[in-house]
């Protein structure tokens, strides 16, 4: 019973955003440090009633920003801390907050007619920049790759040759440092930093003296296999040429009565024989030139 009451009360506190508990926002918005940020006003232009803006963060539990009466003919009442920092739009109660700072991160309350409350959770980000991957000495002959960057990165993703790194590999330092087994080097490593806005990355090709051997072995193996395949193809072509040439000679001998008439002995004439040899020699010659 008491528990239920407590839960109800704490839920109430949650919704009202009082006493340090973060309220559930109606919307979460993101702004970059140094940018000009537009706080959303009303959907339609308003002609009467009142709008109030308040801000709350851990450092500043409650700060008034501005109050504006739509039907008044005097401008908005902007509180001193924000006087030089905001441009207020009298049509819909929206405002631009200039030169966003880390300290502007927090909860913004928009109240209409003293009751209706809209809660905006503003997250202020330092853009990610200077992403750089470099090796640092590791223990046990392992390689450590460090992904250095500045700004607010939420998530770090490592990949090797386009695939995510194996599950067993150790990640340290909030995933900024990747331990690579020394036998697994010779690859392209990529570090990607994700933030609410963007993705920035940097590549690093890890090479040592073993990698050179590996690549030359690979090249040698590939070229020898390719050479072998080409030689086999040439041999097959030569054999086919010889086969068809001799077959033609045989069939012409069997079928054509004119030829039979011309030749009495049934054996290929010396011209035919030399032509056949010449064709196969030419075929062989042209293919070996190509190689
Ligand atoms: C922010 O607004 C100010 C004043 O209107 C302007 O001078 C500045 O260039 C704006 N900055 C950016 C990043 O848009
Ligand atoms: C409010 O008015 C400003 C200036 O006229 C405009 O930039 C903005 O889009 C309007 N709407 C909202 C929802 O803020
Ligand atoms: C606020 O109150 C005024 C009358 O004072 C009314 O005309 C207006 O529609 C109200 N605004 C909202 C959003 O309820
Ligand atoms: C190095 O090896 C030792 C024992 O083999 C192990 O306890 C230690 O955790 C290893 N260090 C790293 C950084 O993997
Ligand atoms: C690593 O990043 C920090 C800022 O986050 C910077 O001060 C430092 O110079 C960077 N180091 C290198 C080697 O780039
Ligand atoms: C570190 O990487 C693991 C595996 O990719 C991931 O589950 C975890 O959320 C990451 N943590 C951070 C702080 O990036």
Tab-separated table of C-alpha atoms and ligand atoms in Angstrom:
chain	number	residue	atom	x	y	z
A	1	UNK	CA	0.000	0.000	0.000
A	2	UNK	CA	2.736	2.429	1.062
A	3	UNK	CA	4.851	1.203	-1.828
A	4	UNK	CA	2.070	2.011	-4.286
A	5	UNK	CA	1.655	5.441	-2.745
A	6	UNK	CA	5.393	6.003	-2.906
A	7	UNK	CA	5.480	4.940	-6.548
A	8	UNK	CA	2.590	7.249	-7.379
A	9	UNK	CA	4.288	10.145	-5.628
A	10	UNK	CA	7.616	9.518	-7.299
A	11	UNK	CA	5.864	9.281	-10.661
A	12	UNK	CA	4.259	12.640	-9.926
A	13	UNK	CA	7.662	14.120	-9.078
A	14	UNK	CA	9.045	12.621	-12.254
A	15	UNK	CA	6.365	14.296	-14.348
A	16	UNK	CA	6.718	17.647	-12.662
A	17	UNK	CA	10.466	17.544	-12.913
A	18	UNK	CA	10.993	18.746	-9.365
A	19	UNK	CA	13.482	17.720	-6.678
A	20	UNK	CA	16.326	16.580	-8.913
A	21	UNK	CA	14.554	13.701	-10.654
A	22	UNK	CA	14.841	13.990	-14.422
A	23	UNK	CA	11.406	14.436	-15.965
A	24	UNK	CA	10.271	12.465	-18.982
A	25	UNK	CA	10.738	14.853	-21.896
A	26	UNK	CA	8.212	15.368	-24.673
A	27	UNK	CA	11.087	15.663	-27.097
A	28	UNK	CA	14.856	15.243	-27.110
A	29	UNK	CA	16.794	17.699	-29.247
A	30	UNK	CA	20.471	17.952	-30.091
A	31	UNK	CA	22.614	21.013	-30.636
A	32	UNK	CA	26.258	21.501	-31.502
A	33	UNK	CA	28.545	23.569	-29.316
A	34	UNK	CA	28.944	27.029	-30.903
A	35	UNK	CA	25.821	26.771	-33.057
A	36	UNK	CA	22.653	28.869	-32.871
A	37	UNK	CA	19.814	26.718	-31.610
A	38	UNK	CA	16.117	27.355	-32.282
A	39	UNK	CA	13.758	26.359	-29.471
A	40	UNK	CA	10.461	25.280	-30.987
A	41	UNK	CA	7.575	27.618	-30.340
A	42	UNK	CA	3.875	27.064	-30.969
A	43	UNK	CA	2.661	25.356	-34.112
A	44	UNK	CA	0.418	28.276	-35.028
A	45	UNK	CA	0.830	31.945	-34.397
A	46	UNK	CA	-0.718	32.946	-31.089
A	47	UNK	CA	-2.621	36.163	-30.524
A	48	UNK	CA	-3.396	36.018	-26.828
A	49	UNK	CA	-2.389	34.203	-23.705
A	50	UNK	CA	1.058	33.935	-22.132
A	51	UNK	CA	4.161	31.849	-22.817
A	52	UNK	CA	6.945	31.197	-20.291
A	53	UNK	CA	10.306	29.517	-20.787
A	54	UNK	CA	12.333	27.977	-17.968
A	55	UNK	CA	15.540	25.996	-17.816
A	56	UNK	CA	16.776	23.384	-15.372
A	57	UNK	CA	20.047	21.477	-15.142
A	58	UNK	CA	22.179	19.904	-12.422
A	59	UNK	CA	24.122	23.164	-11.947
A	60	UNK	CA	21.082	25.443	-12.292
A	61	UNK	CA	17.999	23.783	-10.773
A	62	UNK	CA	15.743	26.553	-12.066
A	63	UNK	CA	16.446	29.530	-14.307
A	64	UNK	CA	13.826	31.756	-15.922
A	65	UNK	CA	14.490	32.574	-19.530
A	66	UNK	CA	11.601	34.669	-20.808
A	67	UNK	CA	7.930	35.503	-20.383
A	68	UNK	CA	5.790	36.985	-23.130
A	69	UNK	CA	2.147	38.114	-23.312
A	70	UNK	CA	1.054	37.676	-26.891
A	71	UNK	CA	-1.577	40.406	-26.814
A	72	UNK	CA	0.653	42.957	-25.086
A	73	UNK	CA	2.336	45.562	-27.205
A	74	UNK	CA	5.518	45.497	-25.185
A	75	UNK	CA	8.296	43.035	-26.039
A	76	UNK	CA	9.116	39.846	-24.157
A	77	UNK	CA	10.505	39.970	-20.640
A	78	UNK	CA	13.894	38.272	-20.983
A	79	UNK	CA	15.811	37.448	-17.824
A	80	UNK	CA	19.250	38.975	-17.425
A	81	UNK	CA	21.297	35.785	-17.886
A	82	UNK	CA	19.729	35.372	-21.346
A	83	UNK	CA	19.352	39.016	-22.324
A	84	UNK	CA	22.193	39.097	-24.815
A	85	UNK	CA	21.915	35.469	-25.841
A	86	UNK	CA	18.441	35.025	-27.278
A	87	UNK	CA	16.363	36.362	-30.168
A	88	UNK	CA	12.675	35.975	-29.362
A	89	UNK	CA	9.964	35.486	-31.994
A	90	UNK	CA	6.797	37.240	-30.904
A	91	UNK	CA	4.599	35.458	-33.446
A	92	UNK	CA	4.858	31.967	-31.967
A	93	UNK	CA	6.965	32.278	-28.803
A	94	UNK	CA	10.000	30.485	-30.263
A	95	UNK	CA	13.533	31.771	-29.658
A	96	UNK	CA	17.066	31.277	-30.937
A	97	UNK	CA	19.752	30.616	-28.361
A	98	UNK	CA	23.039	31.913	-29.748
A	99	UNK	CA	26.444	30.329	-29.341
A	100	UNK	CA	25.298	27.122	-27.670
A	101	UNK	CA	27.490	26.057	-24.738
A	102	UNK	CA	27.886	22.828	-22.833
A	103	UNK	CA	26.170	24.521	-19.852
A	104	UNK	CA	23.012	24.990	-21.962
A	105	UNK	CA	22.460	21.254	-21.823
A	106	UNK	CA	19.425	20.381	-19.723
A	107	UNK	CA	15.652	20.551	-19.551
A	108	UNK	CA	13.654	23.393	-21.076
A	109	UNK	CA	10.036	23.955	-19.998
A	110	UNK	CA	7.602	25.755	-22.214
A	111	UNK	CA	4.448	26.828	-20.359
A	112	UNK	CA	1.359	28.212	-22.047
A	113	UNK	CA	-1.291	30.024	-20.034
A	114	UNK	CA	0.534	28.995	-16.814
A	115	UNK	CA	-0.444	25.349	-17.068
A	116	UNK	CA	0.277	23.549	-20.282
A	117	UNK	CA	3.828	22.336	-20.089
A	118	UNK	CA	6.031	21.048	-22.887
A	119	UNK	CA	9.348	19.471	-21.825
A	120	UNK	CA	12.383	19.592	-24.093
A	121	UNK	CA	15.574	17.703	-23.245
A	122	UNK	CA	18.432	19.508	-24.976
A	123	UNK	CA	21.686	17.640	-25.417
A	124	UNK	CA	24.666	19.771	-26.354
A	125	UNK	CA	27.442	18.054	-28.251
A	126	UNK	CA	31.022	18.915	-29.039
A	127	UNK	CA	31.438	17.720	-32.646
A	128	UNK	CA	33.763	14.761	-33.078
A	129	UNK	CA	37.018	15.679	-34.790
A	130	UNK	CA	40.668	14.672	-35.160
A	131	UNK	CA	39.960	10.945	-35.227
A	132	UNK	CA	43.365	9.261	-35.409
A	133	UNK	CA	44.353	5.600	-35.032
A	134	UNK	CA	47.922	4.818	-34.032
A	135	UNK	CA	49.762	1.858	-32.475
A	136	UNK	CA	50.992	1.912	-28.898
A	137	UNK	CA	53.323	-0.734	-27.387
A	138	UNK	CA	51.463	-3.676	-25.848
A	139	UNK	CA	52.282	-6.500	-23.485
A	140	UNK	CA	52.976	-10.104	-24.531
A	141	UNK	CA	54.036	-9.097	-28.066
A	142	UNK	CA	50.497	-8.025	-28.825
A	143	UNK	CA	49.744	-4.820	-30.680
A	144	UNK	CA	47.567	-2.126	-29.198
A	145	UNK	CA	45.784	0.257	-31.527
A	146	UNK	CA	44.528	3.445	-29.990
A	147	UNK	CA	41.724	5.532	-31.467
A	148	UNK	CA	42.192	9.128	-30.399
A	149	UNK	CA	39.590	11.825	-30.997
A	150	UNK	CA	38.198	14.992	-29.522
A	151	UNK	CA	34.544	15.845	-28.952
A	152	UNK	CA	31.579	13.848	-27.689
A	153	UNK	CA	31.590	10.383	-29.213
A	154	UNK	CA	28.904	8.009	-27.930
A	155	UNK	CA	30.019	4.777	-29.462
A	156	UNK	CA	33.246	3.353	-30.862
A	157	UNK	CA	33.191	0.651	-33.503
A	158	UNK	CA	36.309	-1.194	-34.691
A	159	UNK	CA	36.553	-3.170	-37.898
A	160	UNK	CA	39.283	-5.098	-39.651
A	161	UNK	CA	39.305	-5.398	-43.450
A	162	UNK	CA	35.671	-4.303	-43.520
A	163	UNK	CA	34.383	-6.790	-40.932
A	164	UNK	CA	33.834	-6.223	-37.221
A	165	UNK	CA	36.750	-7.483	-35.154
A	166	UNK	CA	36.455	-11.018	-33.680
A	167	UNK	CA	34.527	-11.262	-30.404
A	168	UNK	CA	37.513	-12.507	-28.411
A	169	UNK	CA	39.652	-9.437	-29.025
A	170	UNK	CA	40.163	-7.259	-26.012
A	171	UNK	CA	38.791	-3.714	-25.948
A	172	UNK	CA	40.040	-1.325	-23.301
A	173	UNK	CA	39.703	2.288	-22.297
A	174	UNK	CA	35.976	2.577	-23.196
A	175	UNK	CA	36.733	0.772	-26.485
A	176	UNK	CA	39.319	3.372	-27.495
A	177	UNK	CA	42.102	0.778	-27.352
A	178	UNK	CA	41.998	-2.464	-29.292
A	179	UNK	CA	44.358	-5.332	-28.539
A	180	UNK	CA	45.378	-7.115	-31.738
A	181	UNK	CA	47.093	-10.525	-31.491
A	182	UNK	CA	50.484	-10.125	-33.206
A	183	UNK	CA	49.701	-12.956	-35.618
A	184	UNK	CA	46.614	-11.109	-36.804
A	185	UNK	CA	48.241	-7.903	-38.047
A	186	UNK	CA	48.776	-7.092	-41.739
A	187	UNK	CA	45.237	-5.702	-42.041
A	188	UNK	CA	43.345	-2.488	-42.533
A	189	UNK	CA	41.882	-1.363	-39.216
A	190	UNK	CA	39.126	1.227	-39.015
A	191	UNK	CA	37.899	3.106	-35.966
A	192	UNK	CA	34.468	4.721	-36.293
A	193	UNK	CA	33.156	7.221	-33.760
A	194	UNK	CA	29.408	7.698	-33.616
A	195	UNK	CA	27.673	10.655	-32.034
A	196	UNK	CA	24.072	11.838	-32.113
A	197	UNK	CA	24.855	13.744	-35.299
A	198	UNK	CA	27.523	12.068	-37.241
A	199	UNK	CA	30.021	9.341	-37.842
A	200	UNK	CA	33.732	10.051	-38.178
A	201	UNK	CA	36.396	7.480	-38.887
A	202	UNK	CA	40.087	6.907	-39.461
A	203	UNK	CA	41.939	4.017	-41.074
A	204	UNK	CA	45.216	2.451	-40.120
A	205	UNK	CA	47.070	-0.210	-42.122
A	206	UNK	CA	49.111	-2.305	-39.743
A	207	UNK	CA	52.266	-3.701	-41.324
A	208	UNK	CA	55.418	-5.292	-39.981
A	209	UNK	CA	58.269	-7.299	-41.542
A	210	UNK	CA	56.084	-10.447	-41.522
A	211	UNK	CA	53.416	-8.733	-43.600
A	212	UNK	CA	55.876	-8.050	-46.458
A	213	UNK	CA	56.670	-11.765	-46.622
A	214	UNK	CA	52.998	-12.578	-46.583
A	215	UNK	CA	52.109	-10.290	-49.444
A	216	UNK	CA	55.048	-11.420	-51.599
A	217	UNK	CA	54.152	-15.069	-50.904
A	218	UNK	CA	50.570	-14.345	-51.865
A	219	UNK	CA	51.645	-12.562	-55.070
A	220	UNK	CA	54.062	-15.370	-55.982
A	221	UNK	CA	51.386	-18.002	-55.362
A	222	UNK	CA	48.750	-16.134	-57.354
A	223	UNK	CA	51.092	-15.492	-60.299
A	224	UNK	CA	52.321	-19.095	-60.448
A	225	UNK	CA	48.754	-20.432	-60.382
A	226	UNK	CA	47.753	-17.960	-63.103
A	227	UNK	CA	50.794	-18.951	-65.210
A	228	UNK	CA	49.941	-22.628	-64.878
A	229	UNK	CA	46.338	-22.017	-65.958
A	230	UNK	CA	47.496	-20.052	-69.041
A	231	UNK	CA	49.944	-22.825	-70.042
A	232	UNK	CA	47.202	-25.464	-69.673
A	233	UNK	CA	44.816	-23.394	-71.812
A	234	UNK	CA	47.471	-23.019	-74.544
A	235	UNK	CA	48.171	-26.740	-74.567
A	236	UNK	CA	44.429	-27.487	-74.850
A	237	UNK	CA	44.074	-25.012	-77.741
A	238	UNK	CA	47.054	-26.534	-79.595
A	239	UNK	CA	45.656	-30.032	-79.107
A	240	UNK	CA	42.205	-28.941	-80.326
A	241	UNK	CA	43.693	-27.267	-83.417
A	242	UNK	CA	45.704	-30.380	-84.265
A	243	UNK	CA	42.669	-32.589	-83.647
A	244	UNK	CA	40.285	-30.576	-85.848
A	245	UNK	CA	42.860	-30.125	-88.571
A	246	UNK	CA	43.579	-33.832	-88.805
A	247	UNK	CA	39.860	-34.701	-88.550
A	248	UNK	CA	39.055	-32.383	-91.458
A	249	UNK	CA	41.796	-33.992	-93.475
A	250	UNK	CA	40.411	-37.468	-92.693
A	251	UNK	CA	36.764	-36.555	-93.434
A	252	UNK	CA	37.666	-34.840	-96.698
A	253	UNK	CA	39.496	-38.004	-97.653
A	254	UNK	CA	36.488	-40.242	-96.787
A	255	UNK	CA	33.598	-38.226	-98.194
A	256	UNK	CA	34.608	-36.304	-101.218
A	257	UNK	CA	34.540	-38.431	-104.306
A	258	UNK	CA	36.315	-35.675	-106.272
A	259	UNK	CA	39.262	-35.930	-103.938
A	260	UNK	CA	39.148	-39.674	-104.134
A	261	UNK	CA	39.125	-39.416	-107.843
A	262	UNK	CA	42.058	-37.068	-107.759
A	263	UNK	CA	44.094	-39.221	-105.398
A	264	UNK	CA	44.524	-42.866	-106.099
A	265	UNK	CA	46.462	-44.019	-102.987
A	266	UNK	CA	44.010	-42.672	-100.256
A	267	UNK	CA	46.821	-41.059	-98.242
A	268	UNK	CA	46.974	-37.285	-97.731
A	269	UNK	CA	48.882	-35.509	-100.405
A	270	UNK	CA	52.208	-33.968	-99.369
A	271	UNK	CA	50.645	-30.422	-99.772
A	272	UNK	CA	47.775	-31.336	-97.427
A	273	UNK	CA	50.131	-32.753	-94.869
A	274	UNK	CA	52.375	-29.706	-94.892
A	275	UNK	CA	49.320	-27.354	-94.700
A	276	UNK	CA	48.099	-29.202	-91.611
A	277	UNK	CA	51.451	-28.912	-89.889
A	278	UNK	CA	51.708	-25.238	-90.906
A	279	UNK	CA	48.266	-24.419	-89.371
A	280	UNK	CA	49.072	-26.123	-86.075
A	281	UNK	CA	52.501	-24.484	-85.977
A	282	UNK	CA	50.898	-21.067	-86.639
A	283	UNK	CA	48.294	-21.605	-83.949
A	284	UNK	CA	50.942	-22.605	-81.452
A	285	UNK	CA	53.116	-19.651	-82.492
A	286	UNK	CA	50.362	-17.021	-82.138
A	287	UNK	CA	49.394	-18.304	-78.664
A	288	UNK	CA	52.912	-18.348	-77.381
A	289	UNK	CA	53.289	-14.733	-78.648
A	290	UNK	CA	50.257	-13.698	-76.596
A	291	UNK	CA	51.835	-15.154	-73.475
B	1	LIG	C1	24.574	32.912	-34.705
B	1	LIG	O1	23.873	34.141	-34.647
B	1	LIG	C2	24.713	35.284	-34.637
B	1	LIG	C3	23.842	36.511	-34.398
B	1	LIG	O2	22.663	36.464	-35.169
B	1	LIG	C4	25.485	35.367	-35.936
B	1	LIG	O3	26.333	36.490	-35.948
B	1	LIG	C5	26.290	34.103	-36.090
B	1	LIG	O4	26.935	34.104	-37.355
B	1	LIG	C6	25.421	32.872	-35.991
B	1	LIG	N1	26.266	31.696	-35.951
B	1	LIG	C7	26.038	30.598	-36.672
B	1	LIG	C8	27.003	29.483	-36.489
B	1	LIG	O5	25.079	30.509	-37.430
B	2	LIG	C1	8.149	30.394	-35.179
B	2	LIG	O1	8.586	31.607	-35.796
B	2	LIG	C2	9.905	31.654	-36.278
B	2	LIG	C3	10.181	33.037	-36.859
B	2	LIG	O2	9.117	33.516	-37.597
B	2	LIG	C4	10.129	30.539	-37.285
B	2	LIG	O3	11.496	30.503	-37.664
B	2	LIG	C5	9.699	29.194	-36.689
B	2	LIG	O4	9.838	28.173	-37.673
B	2	LIG	C6	8.270	29.271	-36.213
B	2	LIG	N1	7.720	27.976	-35.771
B	2	LIG	C7	8.072	27.252	-34.700
B	2	LIG	C8	7.327	25.978	-34.475
B	2	LIG	O5	8.980	27.573	-33.957
B	3	LIG	C1	-4.291	30.745	-23.744
B	3	LIG	O1	-5.307	31.602	-23.260
B	3	LIG	C2	-5.906	32.508	-24.237
B	3	LIG	C3	-6.923	33.373	-23.530
B	3	LIG	O2	-6.310	34.065	-22.485
B	3	LIG	C4	-6.533	31.698	-25.374
B	3	LIG	O3	-7.056	32.575	-26.356
B	3	LIG	C5	-5.484	30.787	-25.972
B	3	LIG	O4	-6.060	29.976	-26.993
B	3	LIG	C6	-4.850	29.893	-24.897
B	3	LIG	N1	-3.790	29.121	-25.515
B	3	LIG	C7	-3.711	27.800	-25.435
B	3	LIG	C8	-2.597	27.156	-26.189
B	3	LIG	O5	-4.481	27.137	-24.767
B	4	LIG	C1	50.173	-11.258	-20.775
B	4	LIG	O1	50.310	-12.643	-20.447
B	4	LIG	C2	50.080	-12.956	-19.073
B	4	LIG	C3	50.336	-14.427	-18.849
B	4	LIG	O2	50.400	-15.125	-20.045
B	4	LIG	C4	48.634	-12.592	-18.727
B	4	LIG	O3	48.378	-12.842	-17.360
B	4	LIG	C5	48.406	-11.130	-19.010
B	4	LIG	O4	47.035	-10.798	-18.782
B	4	LIG	C6	48.749	-10.799	-20.472
B	4	LIG	N1	48.620	-9.377	-20.690
B	4	LIG	C7	47.805	-8.877	-21.603
B	4	LIG	C8	47.743	-7.391	-21.730
B	4	LIG	O5	47.078	-9.590	-22.330
B	5	LIG	C1	44.500	12.901	-28.709
B	5	LIG	O1	43.348	13.709	-28.484
B	5	LIG	C2	43.509	14.762	-27.561
B	5	LIG	C3	42.189	15.499	-27.448
B	5	LIG	O2	41.133	14.654	-27.176
B	5	LIG	C4	44.598	15.725	-28.030
B	5	LIG	O3	44.813	16.696	-27.028
B	5	LIG	C5	45.890	14.947	-28.293
B	5	LIG	O4	46.854	15.817	-28.840
B	5	LIG	C6	45.622	13.800	-29.257
B	5	LIG	N1	46.840	13.028	-29.431
B	5	LIG	C7	47.338	12.708	-30.645
B	5	LIG	C8	48.601	11.915	-30.644
B	5	LIG	O5	46.761	13.033	-31.663
B	6	LIG	C1	32.332	-1.365	-26.866
B	6	LIG	O1	32.220	-2.345	-27.872
B	6	LIG	C2	31.292	-3.376	-27.581
B	6	LIG	C3	31.348	-4.389	-28.697
B	6	LIG	O2	31.330	-3.784	-29.963
B	6	LIG	C4	29.905	-2.778	-27.417
B	6	LIG	O3	28.983	-3.768	-27.057
B	6	LIG	C5	29.942	-1.683	-26.349
B	6	LIG	O4	28.680	-1.062	-26.288
B	6	LIG	C6	30.999	-0.652	-26.698
B	6	LIG	N1	31.080	0.373	-25.668
B	6	LIG	C7	31.310	1.674	-25.936
B	6	LIG	C8	31.397	2.578	-24.761
B	6	LIG	O5	31.473	2.086	-27.087
